[in-house]
Short mmCIF file of C-alpha atoms and ligand atoms in Angstrom, two decimals:
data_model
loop_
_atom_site.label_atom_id
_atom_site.label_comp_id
_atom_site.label_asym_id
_atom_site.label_seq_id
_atom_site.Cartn_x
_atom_site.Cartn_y
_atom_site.Cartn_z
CA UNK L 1 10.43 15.93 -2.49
CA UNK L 2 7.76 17.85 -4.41
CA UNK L 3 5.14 19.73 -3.89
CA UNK L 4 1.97 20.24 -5.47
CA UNK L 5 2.12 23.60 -8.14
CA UNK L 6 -0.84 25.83 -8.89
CA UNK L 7 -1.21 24.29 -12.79
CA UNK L 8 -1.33 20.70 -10.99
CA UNK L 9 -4.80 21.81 -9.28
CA UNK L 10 -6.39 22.24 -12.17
CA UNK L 11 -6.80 18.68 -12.26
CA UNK L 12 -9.66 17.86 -9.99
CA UNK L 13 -10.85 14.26 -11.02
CA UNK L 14 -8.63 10.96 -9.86
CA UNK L 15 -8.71 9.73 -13.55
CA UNK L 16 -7.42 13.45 -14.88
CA UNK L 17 -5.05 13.33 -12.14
CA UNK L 18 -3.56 10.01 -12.91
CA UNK L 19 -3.29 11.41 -16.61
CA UNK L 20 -1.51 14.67 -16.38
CA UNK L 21 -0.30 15.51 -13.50
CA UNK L 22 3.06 16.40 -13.78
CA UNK L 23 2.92 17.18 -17.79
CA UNK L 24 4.81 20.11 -17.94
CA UNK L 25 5.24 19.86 -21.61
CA UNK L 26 7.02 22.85 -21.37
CA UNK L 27 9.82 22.09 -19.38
CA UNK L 28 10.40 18.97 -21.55
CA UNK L 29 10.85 20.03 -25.22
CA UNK L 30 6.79 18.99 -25.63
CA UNK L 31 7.70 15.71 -24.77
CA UNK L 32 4.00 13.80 -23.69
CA UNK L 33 5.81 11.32 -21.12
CA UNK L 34 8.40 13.09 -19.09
CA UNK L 35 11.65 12.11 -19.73
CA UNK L 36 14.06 9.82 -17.26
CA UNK L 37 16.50 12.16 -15.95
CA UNK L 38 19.07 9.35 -15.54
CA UNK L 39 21.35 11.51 -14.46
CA UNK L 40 23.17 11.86 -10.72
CA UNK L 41 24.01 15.08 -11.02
CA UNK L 42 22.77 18.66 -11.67
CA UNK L 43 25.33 21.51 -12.46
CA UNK L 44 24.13 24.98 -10.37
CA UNK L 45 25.71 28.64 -11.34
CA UNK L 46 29.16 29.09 -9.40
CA UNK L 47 27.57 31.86 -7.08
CA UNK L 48 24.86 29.58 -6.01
CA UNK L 49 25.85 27.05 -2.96
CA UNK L 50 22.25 25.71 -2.64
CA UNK L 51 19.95 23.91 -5.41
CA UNK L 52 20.54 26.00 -8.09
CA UNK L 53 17.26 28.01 -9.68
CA UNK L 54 15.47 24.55 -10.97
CA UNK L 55 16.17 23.11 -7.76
CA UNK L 56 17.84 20.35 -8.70
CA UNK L 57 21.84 19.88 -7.38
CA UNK L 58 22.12 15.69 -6.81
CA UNK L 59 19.57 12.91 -7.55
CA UNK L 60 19.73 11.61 -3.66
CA UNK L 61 18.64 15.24 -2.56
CA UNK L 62 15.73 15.36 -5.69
CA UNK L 63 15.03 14.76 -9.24
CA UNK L 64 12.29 16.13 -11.96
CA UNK L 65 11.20 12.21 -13.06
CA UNK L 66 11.03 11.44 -9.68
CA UNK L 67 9.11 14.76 -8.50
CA UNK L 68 6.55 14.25 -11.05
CA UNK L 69 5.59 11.07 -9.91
CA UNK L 70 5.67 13.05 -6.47
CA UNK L 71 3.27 15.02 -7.31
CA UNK L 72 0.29 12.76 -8.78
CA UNK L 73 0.41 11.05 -5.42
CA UNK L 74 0.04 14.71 -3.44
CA UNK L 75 -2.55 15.11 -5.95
CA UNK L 76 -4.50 11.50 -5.97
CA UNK L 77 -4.30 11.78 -2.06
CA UNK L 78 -4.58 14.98 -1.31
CA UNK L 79 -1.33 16.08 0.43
CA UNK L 80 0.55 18.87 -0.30
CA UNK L 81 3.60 16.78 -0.90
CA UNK L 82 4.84 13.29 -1.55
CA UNK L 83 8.12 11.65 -1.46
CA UNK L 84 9.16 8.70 -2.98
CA UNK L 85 11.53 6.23 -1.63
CA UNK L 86 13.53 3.19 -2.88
CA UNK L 87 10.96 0.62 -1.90
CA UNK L 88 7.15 0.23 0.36
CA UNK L 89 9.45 -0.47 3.52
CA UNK L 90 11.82 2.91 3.03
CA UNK L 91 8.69 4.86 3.13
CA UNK L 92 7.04 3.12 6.24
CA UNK L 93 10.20 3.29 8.06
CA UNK L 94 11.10 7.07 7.09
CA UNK L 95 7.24 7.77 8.22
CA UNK L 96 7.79 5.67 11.54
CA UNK L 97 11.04 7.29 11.75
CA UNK L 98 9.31 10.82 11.93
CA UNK L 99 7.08 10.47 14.93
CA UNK L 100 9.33 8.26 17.38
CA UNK L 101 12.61 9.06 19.29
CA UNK L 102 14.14 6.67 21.77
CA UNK L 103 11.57 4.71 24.35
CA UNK L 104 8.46 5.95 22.46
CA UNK L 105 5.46 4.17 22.69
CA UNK L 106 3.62 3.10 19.22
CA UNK L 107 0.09 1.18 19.06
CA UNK L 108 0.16 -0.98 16.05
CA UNK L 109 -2.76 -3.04 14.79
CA UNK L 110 -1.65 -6.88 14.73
CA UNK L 111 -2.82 -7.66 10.96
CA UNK L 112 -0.62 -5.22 9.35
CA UNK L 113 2.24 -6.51 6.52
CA UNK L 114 4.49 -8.92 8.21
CA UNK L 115 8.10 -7.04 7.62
CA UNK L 116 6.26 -3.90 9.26
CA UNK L 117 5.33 -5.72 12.13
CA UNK L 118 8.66 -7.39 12.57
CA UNK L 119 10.47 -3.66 11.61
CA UNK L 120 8.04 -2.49 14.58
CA UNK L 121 8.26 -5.28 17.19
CA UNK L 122 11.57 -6.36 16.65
CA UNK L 123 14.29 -4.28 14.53
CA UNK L 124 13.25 -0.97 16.22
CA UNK L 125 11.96 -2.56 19.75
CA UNK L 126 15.81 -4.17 19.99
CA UNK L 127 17.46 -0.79 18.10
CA UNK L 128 15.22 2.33 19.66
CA UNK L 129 13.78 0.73 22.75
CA UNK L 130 10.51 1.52 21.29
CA UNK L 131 7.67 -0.13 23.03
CA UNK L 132 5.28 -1.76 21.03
CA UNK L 133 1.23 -2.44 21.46
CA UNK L 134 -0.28 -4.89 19.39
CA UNK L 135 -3.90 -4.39 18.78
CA UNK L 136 -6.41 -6.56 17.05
CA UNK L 137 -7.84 -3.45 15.69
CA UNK L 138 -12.06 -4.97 15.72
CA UNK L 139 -13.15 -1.51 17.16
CA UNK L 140 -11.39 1.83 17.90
CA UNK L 141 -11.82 1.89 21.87
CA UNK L 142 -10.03 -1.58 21.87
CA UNK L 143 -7.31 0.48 19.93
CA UNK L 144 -7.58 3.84 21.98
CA UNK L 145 -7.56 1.96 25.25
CA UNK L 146 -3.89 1.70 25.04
CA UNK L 147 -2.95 5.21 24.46
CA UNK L 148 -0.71 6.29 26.79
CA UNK L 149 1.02 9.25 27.70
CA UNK L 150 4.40 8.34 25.95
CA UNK L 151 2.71 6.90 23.01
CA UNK L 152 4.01 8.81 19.95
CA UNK L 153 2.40 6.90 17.08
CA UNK L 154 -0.30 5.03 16.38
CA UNK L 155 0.59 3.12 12.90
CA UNK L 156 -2.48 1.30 11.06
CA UNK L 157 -2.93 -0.64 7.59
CA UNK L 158 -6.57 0.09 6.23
CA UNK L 159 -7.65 -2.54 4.92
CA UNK L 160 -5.31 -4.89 5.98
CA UNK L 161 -3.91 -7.19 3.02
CA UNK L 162 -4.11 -10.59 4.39
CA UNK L 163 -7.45 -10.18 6.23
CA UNK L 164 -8.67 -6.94 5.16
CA UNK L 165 -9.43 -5.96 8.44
CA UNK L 166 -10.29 -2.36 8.56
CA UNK L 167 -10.19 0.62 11.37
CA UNK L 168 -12.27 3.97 11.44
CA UNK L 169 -9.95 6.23 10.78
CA UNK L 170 -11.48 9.58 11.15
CA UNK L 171 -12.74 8.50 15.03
CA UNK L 172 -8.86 7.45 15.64
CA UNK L 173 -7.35 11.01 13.73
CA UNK L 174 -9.58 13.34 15.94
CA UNK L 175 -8.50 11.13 19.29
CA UNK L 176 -4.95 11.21 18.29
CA UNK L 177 -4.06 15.07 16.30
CA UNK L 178 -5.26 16.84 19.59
CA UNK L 179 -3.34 14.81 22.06
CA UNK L 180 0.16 15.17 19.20
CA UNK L 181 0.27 11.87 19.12
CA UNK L 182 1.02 10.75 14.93
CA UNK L 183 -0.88 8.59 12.74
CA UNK L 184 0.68 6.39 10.12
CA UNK L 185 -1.06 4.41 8.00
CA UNK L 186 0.19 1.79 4.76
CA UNK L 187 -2.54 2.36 2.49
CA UNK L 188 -1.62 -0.03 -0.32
CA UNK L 189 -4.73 -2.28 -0.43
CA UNK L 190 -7.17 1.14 -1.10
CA UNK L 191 -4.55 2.55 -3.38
CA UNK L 192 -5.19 6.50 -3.59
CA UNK L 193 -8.03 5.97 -5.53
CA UNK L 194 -10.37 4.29 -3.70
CA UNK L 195 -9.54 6.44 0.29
CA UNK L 196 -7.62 8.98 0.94
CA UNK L 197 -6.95 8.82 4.53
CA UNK L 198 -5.50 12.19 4.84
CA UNK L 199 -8.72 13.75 4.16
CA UNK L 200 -10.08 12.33 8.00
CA UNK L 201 -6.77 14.09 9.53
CA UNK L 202 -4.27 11.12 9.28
CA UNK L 203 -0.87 12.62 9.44
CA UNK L 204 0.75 10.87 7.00
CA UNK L 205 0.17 8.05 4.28
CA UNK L 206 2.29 5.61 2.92
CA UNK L 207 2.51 3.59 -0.11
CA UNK L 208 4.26 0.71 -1.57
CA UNK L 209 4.47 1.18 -5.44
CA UNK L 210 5.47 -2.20 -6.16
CA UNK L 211 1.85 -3.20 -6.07
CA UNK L 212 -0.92 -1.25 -8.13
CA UNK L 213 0.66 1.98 -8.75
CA UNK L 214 3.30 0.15 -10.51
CA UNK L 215 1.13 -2.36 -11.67
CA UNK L 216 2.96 -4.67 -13.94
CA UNK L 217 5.31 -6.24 -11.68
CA UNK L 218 8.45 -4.79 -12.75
CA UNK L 219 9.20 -2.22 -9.97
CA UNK L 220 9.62 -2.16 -6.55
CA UNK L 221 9.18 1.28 -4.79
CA UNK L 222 7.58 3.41 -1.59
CA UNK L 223 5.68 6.92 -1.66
CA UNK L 224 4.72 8.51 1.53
CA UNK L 225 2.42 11.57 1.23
CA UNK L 226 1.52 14.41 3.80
CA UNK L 227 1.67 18.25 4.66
CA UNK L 228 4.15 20.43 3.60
CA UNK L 229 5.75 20.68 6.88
CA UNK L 230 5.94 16.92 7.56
CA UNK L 231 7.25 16.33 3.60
CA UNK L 232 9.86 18.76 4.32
CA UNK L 233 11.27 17.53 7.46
CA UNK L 234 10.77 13.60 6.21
CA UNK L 235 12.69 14.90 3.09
CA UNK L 236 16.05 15.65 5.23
CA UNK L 237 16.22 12.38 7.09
CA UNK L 238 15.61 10.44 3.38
CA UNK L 239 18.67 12.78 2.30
CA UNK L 240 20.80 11.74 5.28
CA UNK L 241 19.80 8.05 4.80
CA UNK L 242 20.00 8.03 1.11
CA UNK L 243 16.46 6.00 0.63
CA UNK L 244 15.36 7.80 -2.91
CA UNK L 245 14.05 6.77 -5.43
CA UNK L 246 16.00 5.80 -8.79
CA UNK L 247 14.79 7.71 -11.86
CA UNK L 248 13.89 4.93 -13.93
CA UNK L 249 11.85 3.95 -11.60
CA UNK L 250 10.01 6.82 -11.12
CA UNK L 251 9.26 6.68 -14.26
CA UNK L 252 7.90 3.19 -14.33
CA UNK L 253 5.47 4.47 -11.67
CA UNK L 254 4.42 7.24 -13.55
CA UNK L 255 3.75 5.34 -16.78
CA UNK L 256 1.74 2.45 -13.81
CA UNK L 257 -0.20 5.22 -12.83
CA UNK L 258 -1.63 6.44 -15.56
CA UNK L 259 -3.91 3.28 -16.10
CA UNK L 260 -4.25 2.68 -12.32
CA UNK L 261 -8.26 3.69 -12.87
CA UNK L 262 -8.81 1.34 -15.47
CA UNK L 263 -6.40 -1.52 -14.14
CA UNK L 264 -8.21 -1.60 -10.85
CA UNK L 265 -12.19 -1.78 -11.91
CA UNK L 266 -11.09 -4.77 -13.94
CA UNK L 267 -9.15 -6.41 -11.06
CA UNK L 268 -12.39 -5.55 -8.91
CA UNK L 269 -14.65 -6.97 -11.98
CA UNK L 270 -12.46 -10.04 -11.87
CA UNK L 271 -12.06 -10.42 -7.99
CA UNK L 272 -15.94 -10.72 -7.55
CA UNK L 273 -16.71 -13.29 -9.82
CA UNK L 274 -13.96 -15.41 -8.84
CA UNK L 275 -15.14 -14.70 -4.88
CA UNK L 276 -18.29 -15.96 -5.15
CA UNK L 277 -17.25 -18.93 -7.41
CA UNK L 278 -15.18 -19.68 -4.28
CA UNK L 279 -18.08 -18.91 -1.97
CA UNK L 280 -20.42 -21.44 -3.22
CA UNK L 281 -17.71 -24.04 -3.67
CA UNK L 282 -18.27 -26.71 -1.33
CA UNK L 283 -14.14 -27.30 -0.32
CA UNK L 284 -14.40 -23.71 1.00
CA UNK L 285 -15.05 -22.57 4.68
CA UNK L 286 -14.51 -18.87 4.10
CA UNK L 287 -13.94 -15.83 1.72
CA UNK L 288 -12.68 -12.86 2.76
CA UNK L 289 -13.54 -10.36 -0.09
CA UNK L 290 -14.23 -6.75 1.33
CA UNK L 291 -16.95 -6.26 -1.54
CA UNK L 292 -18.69 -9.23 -0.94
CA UNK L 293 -22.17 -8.95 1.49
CA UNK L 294 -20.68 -11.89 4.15
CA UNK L 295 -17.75 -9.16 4.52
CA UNK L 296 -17.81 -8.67 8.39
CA UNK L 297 -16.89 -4.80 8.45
CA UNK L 298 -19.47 -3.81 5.92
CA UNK L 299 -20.15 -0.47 7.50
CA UNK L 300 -16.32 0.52 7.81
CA UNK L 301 -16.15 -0.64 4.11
CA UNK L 302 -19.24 2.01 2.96
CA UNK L 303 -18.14 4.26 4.84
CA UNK L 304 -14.63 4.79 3.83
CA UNK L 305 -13.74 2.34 0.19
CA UNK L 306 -15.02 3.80 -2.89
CA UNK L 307 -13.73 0.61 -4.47
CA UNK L 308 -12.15 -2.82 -4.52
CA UNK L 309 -9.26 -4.45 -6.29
CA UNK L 310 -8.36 -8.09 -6.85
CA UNK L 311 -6.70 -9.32 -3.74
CA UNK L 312 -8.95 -11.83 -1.63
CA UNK L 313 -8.54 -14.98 0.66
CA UNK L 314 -9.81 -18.08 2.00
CA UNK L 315 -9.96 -20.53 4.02
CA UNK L 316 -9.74 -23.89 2.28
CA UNK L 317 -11.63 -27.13 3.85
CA UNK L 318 -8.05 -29.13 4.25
CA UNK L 319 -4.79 -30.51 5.44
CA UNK L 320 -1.56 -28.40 4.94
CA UNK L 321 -0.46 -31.18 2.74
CA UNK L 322 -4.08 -31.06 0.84
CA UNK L 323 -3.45 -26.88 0.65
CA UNK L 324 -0.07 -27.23 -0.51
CA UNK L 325 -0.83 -29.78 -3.33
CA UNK L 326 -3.78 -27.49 -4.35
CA UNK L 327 -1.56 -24.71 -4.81
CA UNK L 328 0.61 -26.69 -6.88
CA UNK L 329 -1.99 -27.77 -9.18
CA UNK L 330 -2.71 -24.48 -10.31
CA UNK L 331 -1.91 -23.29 -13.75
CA UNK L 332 -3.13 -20.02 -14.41
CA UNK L 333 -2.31 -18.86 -10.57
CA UNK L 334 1.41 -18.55 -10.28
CA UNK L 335 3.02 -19.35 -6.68
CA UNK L 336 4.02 -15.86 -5.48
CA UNK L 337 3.98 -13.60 -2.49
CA UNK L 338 3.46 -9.97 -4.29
CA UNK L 339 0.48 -8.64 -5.60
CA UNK L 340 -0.95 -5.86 -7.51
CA UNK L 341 0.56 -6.68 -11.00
CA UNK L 342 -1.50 -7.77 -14.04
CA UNK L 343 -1.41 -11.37 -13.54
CA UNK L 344 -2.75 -13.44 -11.35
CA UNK L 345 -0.91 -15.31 -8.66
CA UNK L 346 -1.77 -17.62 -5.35
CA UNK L 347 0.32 -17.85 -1.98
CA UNK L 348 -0.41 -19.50 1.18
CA UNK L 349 -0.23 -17.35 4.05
CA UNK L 350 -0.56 -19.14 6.69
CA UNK L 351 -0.65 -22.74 6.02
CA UNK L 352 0.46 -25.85 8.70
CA UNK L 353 0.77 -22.07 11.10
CA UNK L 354 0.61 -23.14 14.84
CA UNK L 355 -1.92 -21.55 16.51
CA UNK L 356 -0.26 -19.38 18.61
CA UNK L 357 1.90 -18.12 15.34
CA UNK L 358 -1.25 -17.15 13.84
CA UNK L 359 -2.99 -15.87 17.02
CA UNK L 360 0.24 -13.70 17.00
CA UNK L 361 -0.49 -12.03 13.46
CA UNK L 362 -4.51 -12.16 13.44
CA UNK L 363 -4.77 -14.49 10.15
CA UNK L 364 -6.81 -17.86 10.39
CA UNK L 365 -5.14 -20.73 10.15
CA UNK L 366 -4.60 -22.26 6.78
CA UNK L 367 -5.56 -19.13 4.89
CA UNK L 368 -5.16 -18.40 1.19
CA UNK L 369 -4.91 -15.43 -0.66
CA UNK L 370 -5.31 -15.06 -4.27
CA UNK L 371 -4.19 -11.84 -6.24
CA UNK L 372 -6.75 -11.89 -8.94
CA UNK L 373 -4.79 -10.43 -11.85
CA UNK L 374 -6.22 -9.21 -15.57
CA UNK L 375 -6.73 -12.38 -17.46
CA UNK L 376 -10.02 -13.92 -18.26
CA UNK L 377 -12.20 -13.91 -14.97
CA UNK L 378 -13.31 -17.83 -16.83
CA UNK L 379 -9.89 -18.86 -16.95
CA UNK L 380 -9.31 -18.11 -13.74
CA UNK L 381 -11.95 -19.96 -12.37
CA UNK L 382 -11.71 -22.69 -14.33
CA UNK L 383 -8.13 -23.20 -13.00
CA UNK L 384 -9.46 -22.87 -9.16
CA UNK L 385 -11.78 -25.44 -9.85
CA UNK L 386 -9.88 -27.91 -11.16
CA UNK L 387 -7.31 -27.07 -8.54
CA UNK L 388 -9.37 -27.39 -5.47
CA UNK L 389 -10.32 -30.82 -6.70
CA UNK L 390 -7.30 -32.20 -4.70
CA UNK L 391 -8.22 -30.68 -1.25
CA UNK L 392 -9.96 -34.30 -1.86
CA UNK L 393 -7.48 -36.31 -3.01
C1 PLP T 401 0.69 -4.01 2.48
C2 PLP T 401 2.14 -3.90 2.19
N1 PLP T 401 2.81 -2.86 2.67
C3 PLP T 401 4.13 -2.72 2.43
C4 PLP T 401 4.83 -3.65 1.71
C5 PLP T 401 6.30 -3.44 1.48
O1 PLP T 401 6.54 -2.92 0.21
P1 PLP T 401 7.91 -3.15 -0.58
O2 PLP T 401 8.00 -4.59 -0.92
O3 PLP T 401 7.79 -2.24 -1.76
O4 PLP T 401 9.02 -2.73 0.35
C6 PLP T 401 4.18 -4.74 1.16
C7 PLP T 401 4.91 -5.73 0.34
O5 PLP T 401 4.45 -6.79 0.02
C8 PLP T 401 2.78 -4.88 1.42
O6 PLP T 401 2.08 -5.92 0.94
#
């Protein structure tokens, strides 16, 4: 746990914050990268019980790599804390965790990430007895309709990051804060740069590292941000369930996020060009690209994205089989399920579905989404073409 110090505010800009945040040069023999404190353990004076001056007593409890990565993502959101967890699914289930007890009620947009959903209307439906509403999410009195007196959370994903489907949050944060009932939302596809969902009175924001903030594909990690209060009580149950962060990969993040500006406008540069190469192809039914004008929630996307990144799908004209040997024909576009790393990879997300399966998780039938990584935008399109050749054949 960490909260934001009076030095860290003198960083006001997202690109100053992703720099220096956290450099207490100081505190680390002038080193310019803070060091990994790979270390389990922090000795405290005999007469002290508690943390110890520096705050520090085991790495479970806290740790100074991990609280500097901490506290750029208080900063870049604009929390007064952050907390970082052991992967994107500790810190969505700590944050879950904080607003529902036994029987609650939770409203839950359908398109969300698929383990969420199934953590949601399955683990915790069978464990807690929670009872779950699904929601399509297309406009916020479909979503407000079924608040109900035990409902304790209201859990959204903003822009989704299959179909990019997005809610207004600031209409759904002044319904919900007044009435105590908590709003959660995995905001991995904006990354902190491009909304900051605490801002419109969101209660708490979650993150999974292992896509952009990390950015290169080698970590796997969760950050939930929020206000001091909610940080501090979130903190306790991550103690109890032992869900932090390891050092090294704190540090990992740290290093991702200092180029997360840069990273992402050439993802976005990348993502466009290859989106409209796929929207004038003739194999190709539908794009969904939140920056492109055929983009269905254009409003919702002025009002609250300040930018894109590289993920996007489609909706090839074809058979499963067609899809699948597509796929396989690509070179530059690996087969893989993450995203947010520098290279550039393709995953079908729905292909051969039934339609009820896909009914059940609001993505089309036979979709596609490509992570548009950092390579040459020609490359990449040169490889799609080629590739969508056997949708034919
Ligand atoms: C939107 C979204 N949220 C959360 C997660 C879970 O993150 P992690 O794999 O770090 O647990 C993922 C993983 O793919 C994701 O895409």
């Amino acid at each position: 746990m960490a909260f934001l110090t009076e030095h860290d505010k003198i960083y006001t800009t997202k690109e100053d914050i992703c720099a220096h945040v956290g450099d207490d040069y100081a505190d680390f023999m002038g080193a310019v990268t803070p060091p990994i404190f790979q270390t389990s353990l922090f000795v405290i004076p005999t007469e002290d019980n508690g943390v110890g001056e520096l705050g520090y007593n085991y790495t479970r409890v806290n740790n100074p790599t991990i609280a500097v990565a901490e506290r750029k993502m208080a900063a870049l959101e604009g929390g007064e804390g952050a907390l970082c967890f052991g992967s994107g699914m500790a810190s969505i289930t700590a944050a879950i965790l904080h607003f529902v007890k036994k029987d609650s009620h939770v409203v839950m947009v359908r398109s969300i990430y698929g383990v969420t959903r199934v953590l949601l209307c399955d683990y915790l439906t069978k464990k807690l007895g929670l009872r779950v509403t699904a929601v399509n999410g297309d406009s916020t009195d479909e979503i407000l309709a079924q608040v109900r007196p035990d409902t304790a959370l209201i859990f959204l994903e903003s822009p989704s990051s299959a179909v990019f489907k997005l809610q207004d949050l600031k209409a759904i944060a002044d319904f919900a804060r007044p009435r105590g009932i908590g709003t959660v939302i995995d905001n991995t596809y904006a990354t902190p740069l491009y909304q900051n969902p605490l801002t419109y009175g969101i209660d708490l924001v979650c993150h999974t590292v292992s896509k952009y903030l990390g950015g290169h594909s080698d970590i796997v990690g969760g950050v939930t941000i929020g206000s001091r209060q909610r940080i501090e009580q979130i903190s306790g149950e991550r103690f109890l369930l032992g869900a932090n962060m390891d050092p090294h990969q704190a540090w990992l993040m740290i290093r991702g996020i200092r180029t997360l500006p840069l990273r992402l406008r050439q993802h976005a540069e990348n993502a466009l060009k290859v989106a409209r190469f796929l929207e004038g192809h003739p194999y190709i039914q539908r794009v969904i690209y939140p920056a492109l004008e055929s983009f269905p929630q254009r409003e919702l996307v002025n009002k609250y994205l300040s930018g894109y990144n590289g993920l996007l799908s489609f909706v090839p004209d074809g058979t499963p089989d067609s899809i699948r040997k597509m796929i396989s024909k690509c070179r530059h576009f690996q087969h893989g399920v993450s995203w947010g790393g520098f290279e550039s990879l393709i995953v079908s997300i729905s292909v051969g579905a039934g339609k009820e399966d896909a009914a059940a998780s609001d993505v089309p039938v036979n979709l596609v989404r490509i992570h548009v990584g950092l390579e040459n935008a020609g490359t990449l399109i040169e490889d799609l073409g080629q590739a969508l050749k056997y949708l034919r054949q």
